[in-house]
PQR file with spaces between the fields and no chain letter, atoms N, CA, C, O and H, PARSE charges and radii, in Angstrom:
ATOM       1  N    MET     1     -16.081  149.438  -28.758 -0.4000 1.5000
ATOM       2  CA   MET     1     -16.203  148.393  -29.871 -0.0000 2.0000
ATOM       3  C    MET     1     -16.214  147.053  -29.503  0.5500 1.7000
ATOM       4  O    MET     1     -15.154  146.460  -29.301 -0.5500 1.4000
ATOM       5  N    SER     2     -17.467  146.426  -29.378 -0.4000 1.5000
ATOM       6  CA   SER     2     -17.365  145.074  -28.969 -0.0000 2.0000
ATOM       7  C    SER     2     -17.148  144.001  -29.825  0.5500 1.7000
ATOM       8  O    SER     2     -17.303  144.003  -31.046 -0.5500 1.4000
ATOM       9  H    SER     2     -18.328  146.908  -29.543  0.4000 1.0000
ATOM      10  N    VAL     3     -16.677  142.829  -28.920 -0.4000 1.5000
ATOM      11  CA   VAL     3     -15.786  141.797  -29.981 -0.0000 2.0000
ATOM      12  C    VAL     3     -16.823  140.618  -29.089  0.5500 1.7000
ATOM      13  O    VAL     3     -17.256  140.699  -27.939 -0.5500 1.4000
ATOM      14  H    VAL     3     -16.551  142.828  -27.928  0.4000 1.0000
ATOM      15  N    ILE     4     -17.024  139.435  -30.214 -0.4000 1.5000
ATOM      16  CA   ILE     4     -17.834  138.653  -30.300 -0.0000 2.0000
ATOM      17  C    ILE     4     -16.731  137.207  -29.996  0.5500 1.7000
ATOM      18  O    ILE     4     -16.145  136.878  -31.027 -0.5500 1.4000
ATOM      19  H    ILE     4     -16.672  139.369  -31.148  0.4000 1.0000
ATOM      20  N    LEU     5     -16.408  136.387  -28.831 -0.4000 1.5000
ATOM      21  CA   LEU     5     -15.971  135.467  -29.311 -0.0000 2.0000
ATOM      22  C    LEU     5     -16.639  134.046  -29.747  0.5500 1.7000
ATOM      23  O    LEU     5     -17.667  134.041  -29.071 -0.5500 1.4000
ATOM      24  H    LEU     5     -16.884  136.655  -27.994  0.4000 1.0000
ATOM      25  N    ASN     6     -16.629  133.075  -30.353 -0.4000 1.5000
ATOM      26  CA   ASN     6     -17.540  132.895  -31.136 -0.0000 2.0000
ATOM      27  C    ASN     6     -16.920  130.656  -30.674  0.5500 1.7000
ATOM      28  O    ASN     6     -15.714  130.777  -30.890 -0.5500 1.4000
ATOM      29  H    ASN     6     -15.793  133.078  -30.902  0.4000 1.0000
ATOM      30  N    ILE     7     -17.010  129.929  -30.479 -0.4000 1.5000
ATOM      31  CA   ILE     7     -16.404  128.509  -29.786 -0.0000 2.0000
ATOM      32  C    ILE     7     -17.198  127.616  -30.372  0.5500 1.7000
ATOM      33  O    ILE     7     -18.364  128.004  -30.438 -0.5500 1.4000
ATOM      34  H    ILE     7     -17.990  129.831  -30.304  0.4000 1.0000
ATOM      35  N    GLU     8     -16.998  126.574  -30.817 -0.4000 1.5000
ATOM      36  CA   GLU     8     -17.576  125.373  -31.582 -0.0000 2.0000
ATOM      37  C    GLU     8     -16.810  124.432  -30.788  0.5500 1.7000
ATOM      38  O    GLU     8     -15.653  124.712  -30.472 -0.5500 1.4000
ATOM      39  H    GLU     8     -16.051  126.259  -30.764  0.4000 1.0000
ATOM      40  N    THR     9     -17.479  123.087  -30.356 -0.4000 1.5000
ATOM      41  CA   THR     9     -16.668  122.339  -29.932 -0.0000 2.0000
ATOM      42  C    THR     9     -18.074  120.897  -30.420  0.5500 1.7000
ATOM      43  O    THR     9     -18.293  120.276  -29.380 -0.5500 1.4000
ATOM      44  H    THR     9     -18.419  122.860  -30.613  0.4000 1.0000
ATOM      45  N    SER    10     -18.483  120.625  -30.971 -0.4000 1.5000
ATOM      46  CA   SER    10     -19.884  119.670  -31.121 -0.0000 2.0000
ATOM      47  C    SER    10     -19.091  118.507  -31.625  0.5500 1.7000
ATOM      48  O    SER    10     -19.466  117.427  -31.168 -0.5500 1.4000
ATOM      49  H    SER    10     -18.305  121.130  -31.816  0.4000 1.0000
ATOM      50  N    SER    11     -17.907  118.463  -32.604 -0.4000 1.5000
ATOM      51  CA   SER    11     -17.406  117.062  -33.244 -0.0000 2.0000
ATOM      52  C    SER    11     -16.090  117.274  -32.889  0.5500 1.7000
ATOM      53  O    SER    11     -15.754  118.171  -32.115 -0.5500 1.4000
ATOM      54  H    SER    11     -17.602  119.340  -32.975  0.4000 1.0000
ATOM      55  N    LYS    12     -15.069  116.239  -33.587 -0.4000 1.5000
ATOM      56  CA   LYS    12     -13.675  116.219  -33.076 -0.0000 2.0000
ATOM      57  C    LYS    12     -12.953  117.742  -33.826  0.5500 1.7000
ATOM      58  O    LYS    12     -11.723  117.775  -33.864 -0.5500 1.4000
ATOM      59  H    LYS    12     -15.342  115.511  -34.216  0.4000 1.0000
ATOM      60  N    ASN    13     -13.574  118.703  -34.279 -0.4000 1.5000
ATOM      61  CA   ASN    13     -12.956  120.276  -34.595 -0.0000 2.0000
ATOM      62  C    ASN    13     -13.454  120.890  -33.490  0.5500 1.7000
ATOM      63  O    ASN    13     -14.488  120.716  -32.844 -0.5500 1.4000
ATOM      64  H    ASN    13     -14.573  118.675  -34.248  0.4000 1.0000
ATOM      65  N    CYS    14     -12.389  121.757  -33.368 -0.4000 1.5000
ATOM      66  CA   CYS    14     -12.109  122.765  -31.777 -0.0000 2.0000
ATOM      67  C    CYS    14     -12.033  124.178  -33.095  0.5500 1.7000
ATOM      68  O    CYS    14     -11.053  124.337  -33.824 -0.5500 1.4000
ATOM      69  H    CYS    14     -11.550  121.898  -33.893  0.4000 1.0000
ATOM      70  N    SER    15     -13.045  124.887  -33.128 -0.4000 1.5000
ATOM      71  CA   SER    15     -13.060  126.356  -33.685 -0.0000 2.0000
ATOM      72  C    SER    15     -13.324  127.488  -33.154  0.5500 1.7000
ATOM      73  O    SER    15     -14.434  127.905  -32.820 -0.5500 1.4000
ATOM      74  H    SER    15     -13.841  124.758  -32.536  0.4000 1.0000
ATOM      75  N    VAL    16     -12.231  128.049  -33.059 -0.4000 1.5000
ATOM      76  CA   VAL    16     -12.398  129.367  -32.033 -0.0000 2.0000
ATOM      77  C    VAL    16     -12.149  130.850  -33.358  0.5500 1.7000
ATOM      78  O    VAL    16     -11.305  130.866  -34.254 -0.5500 1.4000
ATOM      79  H    VAL    16     -11.330  127.711  -33.331  0.4000 1.0000
ATOM      80  N    CYS    17     -13.483  132.238  -32.960 -0.4000 1.5000
ATOM      81  CA   CYS    17     -12.522  133.012  -33.560 -0.0000 2.0000
ATOM      82  C    CYS    17     -13.276  134.258  -33.061  0.5500 1.7000
ATOM      83  O    CYS    17     -14.186  134.147  -32.239 -0.5500 1.4000
ATOM      84  H    CYS    17     -14.170  132.225  -32.233  0.4000 1.0000
ATOM      85  N    LEU    18     -12.910  135.384  -33.537 -0.4000 1.5000
ATOM      86  CA   LEU    18     -12.961  136.509  -32.518 -0.0000 2.0000
ATOM      87  C    LEU    18     -13.735  137.594  -33.883  0.5500 1.7000
ATOM      88  O    LEU    18     -13.151  138.184  -34.791 -0.5500 1.4000
ATOM      89  H    LEU    18     -12.171  135.475  -34.204  0.4000 1.0000
ATOM      90  N    SER    19     -15.160  137.545  -33.580 -0.4000 1.5000
ATOM      91  CA   SER    19     -15.700  138.873  -34.810 -0.0000 2.0000
ATOM      92  C    SER    19     -15.912  140.217  -34.443  0.5500 1.7000
ATOM      93  O    SER    19     -16.421  140.229  -33.323 -0.5500 1.4000
ATOM      94  H    SER    19     -15.635  137.065  -32.842  0.4000 1.0000
ATOM      95  N    SER    20     -15.800  141.001  -34.749 -0.4000 1.5000
ATOM      96  CA   SER    20     -15.994  142.287  -34.199 -0.0000 2.0000
ATOM      97  C    SER    20     -17.018  143.283  -35.314  0.5500 1.7000
ATOM      98  O    SER    20     -16.677  143.559  -36.464 -0.5500 1.4000
ATOM      99  H    SER    20     -15.387  140.992  -35.660  0.4000 1.0000
ATOM     100  N    LYS    21     -17.961  143.602  -34.841 -0.4000 1.5000
ATOM     101  CA   LYS    21     -18.962  144.464  -36.186 -0.0000 2.0000
ATOM     102  C    LYS    21     -19.325  143.370  -36.896  0.5500 1.7000
ATOM     103  O    LYS    21     -19.342  143.845  -38.031 -0.5500 1.4000
ATOM     104  H    LYS    21     -18.238  143.377  -33.907  0.4000 1.0000
ATOM     105  N    GLY    22     -19.631  142.222  -37.008 -0.4000 1.5000
ATOM     106  CA   GLY    22     -20.169  141.382  -37.890 -0.0000 2.0000
ATOM     107  C    GLY    22     -18.606  140.901  -38.924  0.5500 1.7000
ATOM     108  O    GLY    22     -18.927  140.317  -39.959 -0.5500 1.4000
ATOM     109  H    GLY    22     -19.617  141.836  -36.085  0.4000 1.0000
ATOM     110  N    ASN    23     -17.191  141.070  -38.755 -0.4000 1.5000
ATOM     111  CA   ASN    23     -16.227  140.985  -39.346 -0.0000 2.0000
ATOM     112  C    ASN    23     -15.845  139.915  -38.503  0.5500 1.7000
ATOM     113  O    ASN    23     -16.308  139.590  -37.410 -0.5500 1.4000
ATOM     114  H    ASN    23     -16.930  141.545  -37.914  0.4000 1.0000
ATOM     115  N    LEU    24     -14.783  139.331  -39.281 -0.4000 1.5000
ATOM     116  CA   LEU    24     -14.088  138.352  -39.095 -0.0000 2.0000
ATOM     117  C    LEU    24     -12.599  138.716  -38.562  0.5500 1.7000
ATOM     118  O    LEU    24     -11.882  139.458  -39.234 -0.5500 1.4000
ATOM     119  H    LEU    24     -14.407  139.595  -40.169  0.4000 1.0000
ATOM     120  N    VAL    25     -12.260  138.292  -37.609 -0.4000 1.5000
ATOM     121  CA   VAL    25     -11.291  139.097  -36.757 -0.0000 2.0000
ATOM     122  C    VAL    25     -10.069  138.274  -37.237  0.5500 1.7000
ATOM     123  O    VAL    25      -9.277  138.463  -38.160 -0.5500 1.4000
ATOM     124  H    VAL    25     -12.842  137.690  -37.063  0.4000 1.0000
ATOM     125  N    THR    26     -10.201  137.082  -36.097 -0.4000 1.5000
ATOM     126  CA   THR    26      -9.123  136.097  -36.313 -0.0000 2.0000
ATOM     127  C    THR    26      -9.662  134.949  -36.318  0.5500 1.7000
ATOM     128  O    THR    26     -10.879  135.132  -36.324 -0.5500 1.4000
ATOM     129  H    THR    26     -10.845  136.929  -35.346  0.4000 1.0000
ATOM     130  N    SER    27      -9.344  133.493  -36.319 -0.4000 1.5000
ATOM     131  CA   SER    27      -9.633  132.345  -36.200 -0.0000 2.0000
ATOM     132  C    SER    27      -9.136  131.725  -36.062  0.5500 1.7000
ATOM     133  O    SER    27      -8.190  131.843  -36.841 -0.5500 1.4000
ATOM     134  H    SER    27      -8.355  133.344  -36.314  0.4000 1.0000
ATOM     135  N    PHE    28      -8.962  130.393  -35.116 -0.4000 1.5000
ATOM     136  CA   PHE    28      -8.133  129.187  -35.081 -0.0000 2.0000
ATOM     137  C    PHE    28      -9.165  127.970  -35.198  0.5500 1.7000
ATOM     138  O    PHE    28     -10.351  128.084  -34.886 -0.5500 1.4000
ATOM     139  H    PHE    28      -9.731  130.298  -34.483  0.4000 1.0000
ATOM     140  N    ASP    29      -8.559  126.735  -35.706 -0.4000 1.5000
ATOM     141  CA   ASP    29      -8.968  125.403  -35.862 -0.0000 2.0000
ATOM     142  C    ASP    29      -8.097  124.306  -35.617  0.5500 1.7000
ATOM     143  O    ASP    29      -7.047  124.189  -36.248 -0.5500 1.4000
ATOM     144  H    ASP    29      -7.596  126.643  -35.960  0.4000 1.0000
ATOM     145  N    LEU    30      -8.606  123.157  -34.388 -0.4000 1.5000
ATOM     146  CA   LEU    30      -8.030  122.251  -34.348 -0.0000 2.0000
ATOM     147  C    LEU    30      -8.923  121.568  -34.362  0.5500 1.7000
ATOM     148  O    LEU    30     -10.043  121.803  -33.908 -0.5500 1.4000
ATOM     149  H    LEU    30      -9.459  123.253  -33.875  0.4000 1.0000
ATOM     150  N    GLU    31      -8.246  119.881  -35.308 -0.4000 1.5000
ATOM     151  CA   GLU    31      -8.635  118.767  -35.305 -0.0000 2.0000
ATOM     152  C    GLU    31      -8.386  117.533  -34.303  0.5500 1.7000
ATOM     153  O    GLU    31      -7.211  117.167  -34.267 -0.5500 1.4000
ATOM     154  H    GLU    31      -7.336  119.690  -35.677  0.4000 1.0000
ATOM     155  N    ASP    32      -9.371  116.758  -33.404 -0.4000 1.5000
ATOM     156  CA   ASP    32      -8.506  116.082  -32.874 -0.0000 2.0000
ATOM     157  C    ASP    32      -9.380  114.978  -32.062  0.5500 1.7000
ATOM     158  O    ASP    32     -10.214  115.210  -31.187 -0.5500 1.4000
ATOM     159  H    ASP    32     -10.325  117.055  -33.433  0.4000 1.0000
ATOM     160  N    GLU    33      -9.024  113.870  -32.515 -0.4000 1.5000
ATOM     161  CA   GLU    33     -10.059  112.907  -32.305 -0.0000 2.0000
ATOM     162  C    GLU    33     -10.612  112.515  -31.123  0.5500 1.7000
ATOM     163  O    GLU    33     -11.658  111.873  -31.039 -0.5500 1.4000
ATOM     164  H    GLU    33      -8.347  113.681  -33.226  0.4000 1.0000
ATOM     165  N    ALA    34      -9.449  113.152  -29.529 -0.4000 1.5000
ATOM     166  CA   ALA    34      -9.826  113.273  -28.280 -0.0000 2.0000
ATOM     167  C    ALA    34     -11.637  113.994  -28.134  0.5500 1.7000
ATOM     168  O    ALA    34     -12.491  113.603  -27.339 -0.5500 1.4000
ATOM     169  H    ALA    34      -8.599  113.674  -29.598  0.4000 1.0000
ATOM     170  N    TYR    35     -11.805  115.266  -29.316 -0.4000 1.5000
ATOM     171  CA   TYR    35     -12.408  116.029  -29.069 -0.0000 2.0000
ATOM     172  C    TYR    35     -14.152  115.196  -29.823  0.5500 1.7000
ATOM     173  O    TYR    35     -14.385  115.526  -30.986 -0.5500 1.4000
ATOM     174  H    TYR    35     -11.111  115.584  -29.962  0.4000 1.0000
ATOM     175  N    ARG    36     -15.166  114.255  -29.166 -0.4000 1.5000
ATOM     176  CA   ARG    36     -15.596  114.276  -29.789 -0.0000 2.0000
ATOM     177  C    ARG    36     -17.352  113.919  -29.045  0.5500 1.7000
ATOM     178  O    ARG    36     -18.192  113.053  -29.290 -0.5500 1.4000
ATOM     179  H    ARG    36     -14.977  113.987  -28.221  0.4000 1.0000
ATOM     180  N    HIS    37     -17.309  114.880  -28.242 -0.4000 1.5000
ATOM     181  CA   HIS    37     -18.585  114.540  -26.791 -0.0000 2.0000
ATOM     182  C    HIS    37     -19.692  114.526  -27.307  0.5500 1.7000
ATOM     183  O    HIS    37     -20.540  113.761  -26.848 -0.5500 1.4000
ATOM     184  H    HIS    37     -16.627  115.584  -28.044  0.4000 1.0000
ATOM     185  N    SER    38     -20.032  115.478  -28.549 -0.4000 1.5000
ATOM     186  CA   SER    38     -21.324  114.841  -29.272 -0.0000 2.0000
ATOM     187  C    SER    38     -21.429  114.024  -30.638  0.5500 1.7000
ATOM     188  O    SER    38     -22.238  114.094  -31.563 -0.5500 1.4000
ATOM     189  H    SER    38     -19.343  116.100  -28.922  0.4000 1.0000
ATOM     190  N    GLU    39     -20.449  113.322  -30.446 -0.4000 1.5000
ATOM     191  CA   GLU    39     -20.787  112.309  -31.483 -0.0000 2.0000
ATOM     192  C    GLU    39     -20.812  110.833  -30.754  0.5500 1.7000
ATOM     193  O    GLU    39     -20.255  110.471  -29.719 -0.5500 1.4000
ATOM     194  H    GLU    39     -19.792  113.265  -29.694  0.4000 1.0000
ATOM     195  N    LEU    40     -21.740  110.045  -31.753 -0.4000 1.5000
ATOM     196  CA   LEU    40     -22.338  108.468  -30.525 -0.0000 2.0000
ATOM     197  C    LEU    40     -20.973  107.471  -31.274  0.5500 1.7000
ATOM     198  O    LEU    40     -20.789  106.308  -30.915 -0.5500 1.4000
ATOM     199  H    LEU    40     -22.193  110.339  -32.594  0.4000 1.0000
């Protein structure tokens, strides 16, 4: 069984989730003004 870790950090939202066989297993979202590395 393969499990994929997905990480999205391009804006002030940081999203992390695990998926297996194309199905979402679990997810976590955090919004923080400090996370803005791709915004101008």
